[in-house]
Amino acid sequence: MVGEGDKKENPNPRFFVAVHVGAGFHAPSNEKSLRRAMKRACLAAASVLLKDSSGCIDAVSAAIQVLEDDPSTNAGRGSNLTEDGQVECDASIMDGFSGAFGAVGAVPGVRNAICIASSLAKDHMMRPSLLGRISPLFLAGEGARKWATSRGIILPETISEANAVWFLILYYCLSFADILSVLQNLK
């Protein structure tokens, strides 16, 4: 794994994993599901670190994937919709040891945006610059989808497919039209 830090073998690796689910308002009724999501995320990261204590990028990515897959968080599957009724995801990751960084923004039709951001960071760490050019560190929108596909990251073929299958989940009690109507009245 692409890793950071000391490469010495350690039979008892020591690490600390902490996650959060955002700084916004969280309804008290969601507290239990959010705590369960955070616990699963910490365990996913710990599982990676127990196998390879230098795989911090992979550990962080594993934790964030758990949060992106949980509909109770405002990430991935639980994302708020855009004014057009779509899901666009952002993600970023940085390796504190090497300074490698990867980020994506406003990416439509992607289940785990962190996978693309992690791949960008690893690409930056592993690939030498070609003719003085460095690999991208930040990609947005459809360009991020294209880059991910070129790197073998599996994505739904169309954004509509992703929205229908993954993102637009049933717990949105109001129809999008109702939500949009409320937003228009606030303007």
Tab-separated table of C-alpha atoms in Angstrom:
chain	number	residue	atom	x	y	z
A	1	MET	CA	0.000	0.000	0.000
A	2	VAL	CA	1.020	3.537	-0.552
A	3	GLY	CA	1.863	4.731	2.877
A	4	GLU	CA	3.316	7.317	5.073
A	5	GLY	CA	5.579	7.344	8.017
A	6	ASP	CA	7.942	4.770	9.384
A	7	LYS	CA	8.214	1.511	7.413
A	8	LYS	CA	9.622	-0.593	10.292
A	9	GLU	CA	7.729	-3.753	11.143
A	10	ASN	CA	5.803	-3.360	14.356
A	11	PRO	CA	3.952	-6.364	15.769
A	12	ASN	CA	1.787	-4.048	17.904
A	13	PRO	CA	1.037	-0.980	15.819
A	14	ARG	CA	-0.258	2.035	17.705
A	15	PHE	CA	-2.668	4.403	16.117
A	16	PHE	CA	-5.604	6.604	16.883
A	17	VAL	CA	-8.647	6.919	14.632
A	18	ALA	CA	-11.210	9.691	14.994
A	19	VAL	CA	-14.014	10.656	12.634
A	20	HIS	CA	-16.788	13.221	12.606
A	21	VAL	CA	-19.967	13.577	10.604
A	22	GLY	CA	-19.852	17.306	9.975
A	23	ALA	CA	-20.277	20.545	11.837
A	24	GLY	CA	-23.868	21.262	10.825
A	25	PHE	CA	-27.081	20.612	12.671
A	26	HIS	CA	-27.745	16.976	13.536
A	27	ALA	CA	-31.222	16.076	14.705
A	28	PRO	CA	-31.263	14.279	18.055
A	29	SER	CA	-33.334	11.550	16.406
A	30	ASN	CA	-30.317	10.747	14.167
A	31	GLU	CA	-27.798	10.512	16.994
A	32	LYS	CA	-27.810	6.710	17.296
A	33	SER	CA	-27.450	6.113	13.561
A	34	LEU	CA	-24.666	8.707	13.317
A	35	ARG	CA	-22.803	7.159	16.253
A	36	ARG	CA	-23.104	3.722	14.608
A	37	ALA	CA	-21.772	5.150	11.337
A	38	MET	CA	-18.805	6.748	13.114
A	39	LYS	CA	-18.029	3.506	14.946
A	40	ARG	CA	-18.131	1.518	11.679
A	41	ALA	CA	-15.885	4.119	10.052
A	42	CYS	CA	-13.327	3.899	12.868
A	43	LEU	CA	-13.361	0.100	12.699
A	44	ALA	CA	-12.862	0.176	8.911
A	45	ALA	CA	-9.816	2.430	9.297
A	46	ALA	CA	-8.436	0.334	12.160
A	47	SER	CA	-8.807	-2.824	10.083
A	48	VAL	CA	-6.627	-1.315	7.346
A	49	LEU	CA	-4.049	-0.037	9.849
A	50	LEU	CA	-3.789	-3.409	11.599
A	51	LYS	CA	-2.857	-4.989	8.253
A	52	ASP	CA	-0.468	-2.219	7.189
A	53	SER	CA	0.293	0.531	9.667
A	54	SER	CA	1.776	2.657	6.879
A	55	GLY	CA	-1.450	2.626	4.850
A	56	CYS	CA	-2.875	5.841	6.263
A	57	ILE	CA	-4.326	7.049	2.948
A	58	ASP	CA	-6.079	3.705	2.575
A	59	ALA	CA	-7.298	3.795	6.186
A	60	VAL	CA	-8.750	7.284	5.852
A	61	SER	CA	-10.353	6.314	2.555
A	62	ALA	CA	-11.918	3.212	4.134
A	63	ALA	CA	-13.387	5.291	6.961
A	64	ILE	CA	-14.806	7.911	4.629
A	65	GLN	CA	-16.297	5.262	2.338
A	66	VAL	CA	-18.295	3.978	5.314
A	67	LEU	CA	-19.609	7.496	5.952
A	68	GLU	CA	-20.361	8.039	2.246
A	69	ASP	CA	-22.321	4.775	2.156
A	70	ASP	CA	-24.441	5.663	5.195
A	71	PRO	CA	-27.660	7.543	4.359
A	72	SER	CA	-27.692	9.318	7.730
A	73	THR	CA	-24.638	11.445	6.854
A	74	ASN	CA	-24.504	14.378	4.444
A	75	ALA	CA	-21.975	12.632	2.219
A	76	GLY	CA	-22.300	10.204	-0.654
A	77	ARG	CA	-25.600	8.406	-0.299
A	78	GLY	CA	-26.989	10.837	2.259
A	79	SER	CA	-25.971	13.960	0.332
A	80	ASN	CA	-28.243	16.913	0.031
A	81	LEU	CA	-29.557	17.476	-3.471
A	82	THR	CA	-28.555	20.365	-5.708
A	83	GLU	CA	-31.200	22.817	-6.902
A	84	ASP	CA	-31.443	20.627	-10.022
A	85	GLY	CA	-32.325	17.580	-7.914
A	86	GLN	CA	-28.993	15.843	-8.444
A	87	VAL	CA	-26.272	14.595	-6.131
A	88	GLU	CA	-22.806	16.079	-6.559
A	89	CYS	CA	-20.117	14.928	-4.159
A	90	ASP	CA	-16.877	16.457	-2.893
A	91	ALA	CA	-13.962	14.756	-1.166
A	92	SER	CA	-10.377	15.529	-0.263
A	93	ILE	CA	-7.510	13.744	1.398
A	94	MET	CA	-3.946	14.674	2.338
A	95	ASP	CA	-0.966	12.633	3.423
A	96	GLY	CA	0.725	14.473	6.273
A	97	PHE	CA	4.061	12.735	5.729
A	98	SER	CA	4.596	13.362	2.011
A	99	GLY	CA	2.241	16.294	1.520
A	100	ALA	CA	0.463	14.464	-1.292
A	101	PHE	CA	-3.054	15.716	-1.812
A	102	GLY	CA	-6.085	14.774	-3.861
A	103	ALA	CA	-9.516	16.347	-4.116
A	104	VAL	CA	-12.667	16.275	-6.200
A	105	GLY	CA	-15.591	18.642	-6.277
A	106	ALA	CA	-19.136	18.639	-7.628
A	107	VAL	CA	-18.722	15.129	-9.031
A	108	PRO	CA	-22.014	13.696	-10.268
A	109	GLY	CA	-22.901	10.012	-10.229
A	110	VAL	CA	-20.102	8.779	-7.965
A	111	ARG	CA	-20.821	6.526	-5.021
A	112	ASN	CA	-17.530	7.131	-3.208
A	113	ALA	CA	-15.870	10.402	-4.177
A	114	ILE	CA	-13.099	9.662	-1.677
A	115	CYS	CA	-11.885	6.829	-3.931
A	116	ILE	CA	-11.128	9.342	-6.671
A	117	ALA	CA	-9.481	11.787	-4.244
A	118	SER	CA	-7.344	8.972	-2.778
A	119	SER	CA	-6.330	7.832	-6.236
A	120	LEU	CA	-5.278	11.385	-7.113
A	121	ALA	CA	-3.146	11.588	-3.949
A	122	LYS	CA	-1.537	8.191	-4.579
A	123	ASP	CA	-0.935	9.119	-8.213
A	124	HIS	CA	0.878	12.232	-7.030
A	125	MET	CA	3.014	10.152	-4.643
A	126	MET	CA	3.847	7.355	-7.085
A	127	ARG	CA	4.160	8.883	-10.537
A	128	PRO	CA	7.192	10.958	-11.411
A	129	SER	CA	6.455	14.159	-13.245
A	130	LEU	CA	6.491	13.729	-16.988
A	131	LEU	CA	8.403	16.476	-18.797
A	132	GLY	CA	7.987	18.727	-15.779
A	133	ARG	CA	4.232	18.198	-15.598
A	134	ILE	CA	2.655	17.078	-12.371
A	135	SER	CA	-0.443	14.954	-12.188
A	136	PRO	CA	-3.684	16.720	-11.253
A	137	LEU	CA	-4.405	17.320	-7.583
A	138	PHE	CA	-7.981	18.565	-7.891
A	139	LEU	CA	-10.644	17.592	-10.402
A	140	ALA	CA	-14.244	18.714	-10.648
A	141	GLY	CA	-17.473	17.622	-12.266
A	142	GLU	CA	-17.516	15.378	-15.297
A	143	GLY	CA	-13.713	15.653	-15.624
A	144	ALA	CA	-13.321	13.826	-12.309
A	145	ARG	CA	-15.635	11.037	-13.556
A	146	LYS	CA	-13.620	10.668	-16.764
A	147	TRP	CA	-10.313	10.604	-14.905
A	148	ALA	CA	-11.641	8.000	-12.440
A	149	THR	CA	-12.840	5.767	-15.268
A	150	SER	CA	-9.433	6.060	-16.961
A	151	ARG	CA	-7.838	4.830	-13.726
A	152	GLY	CA	-10.125	1.800	-13.412
A	153	ILE	CA	-12.401	3.165	-10.705
A	154	ILE	CA	-15.768	1.544	-11.316
A	155	LEU	CA	-18.597	4.030	-11.746
A	156	PRO	CA	-22.172	3.713	-12.979
A	157	GLU	CA	-22.246	4.274	-16.736
A	158	THR	CA	-24.577	7.240	-16.481
A	159	ILE	CA	-25.362	9.808	-13.834
A	160	SER	CA	-29.052	8.923	-14.115
A	161	GLU	CA	-28.207	5.306	-13.306
A	162	ALA	CA	-26.256	6.367	-10.227
A	163	ASN	CA	-29.059	8.611	-9.013
A	164	ALA	CA	-31.736	5.977	-9.562
A	165	VAL	CA	-29.822	3.103	-8.011
A	166	TRP	CA	-27.820	4.685	-5.244
A	167	PHE	CA	-28.428	8.269	-4.278
A	168	LEU	CA	-32.107	9.103	-4.359
A	169	ILE	CA	-33.144	7.091	-1.362
A	170	LEU	CA	-36.573	6.775	0.153
A	171	TYR	CA	-35.974	8.666	3.362
A	172	TYR	CA	-36.397	11.957	1.504
A	173	CYS	CA	-40.012	12.332	2.611
A	174	LEU	CA	-40.741	15.442	0.579
A	175	SER	CA	-40.634	15.278	-3.173
A	176	PHE	CA	-37.906	17.317	-4.785
A	177	ALA	CA	-40.545	19.633	-6.260
A	178	ASP	CA	-41.838	20.389	-2.748
A	179	ILE	CA	-38.328	21.129	-1.494
A	180	LEU	CA	-37.598	23.362	-4.482
A	181	SER	CA	-40.867	25.227	-3.905
A	182	VAL	CA	-39.890	25.948	-0.300
A	183	LEU	CA	-36.457	27.180	-1.416
A	184	GLN	CA	-37.975	29.451	-4.068
A	185	ASN	CA	-40.279	31.009	-1.467
A	186	LEU	CA	-37.269	31.812	0.739
A	187	LYS	CA	-35.558	33.862	-1.981
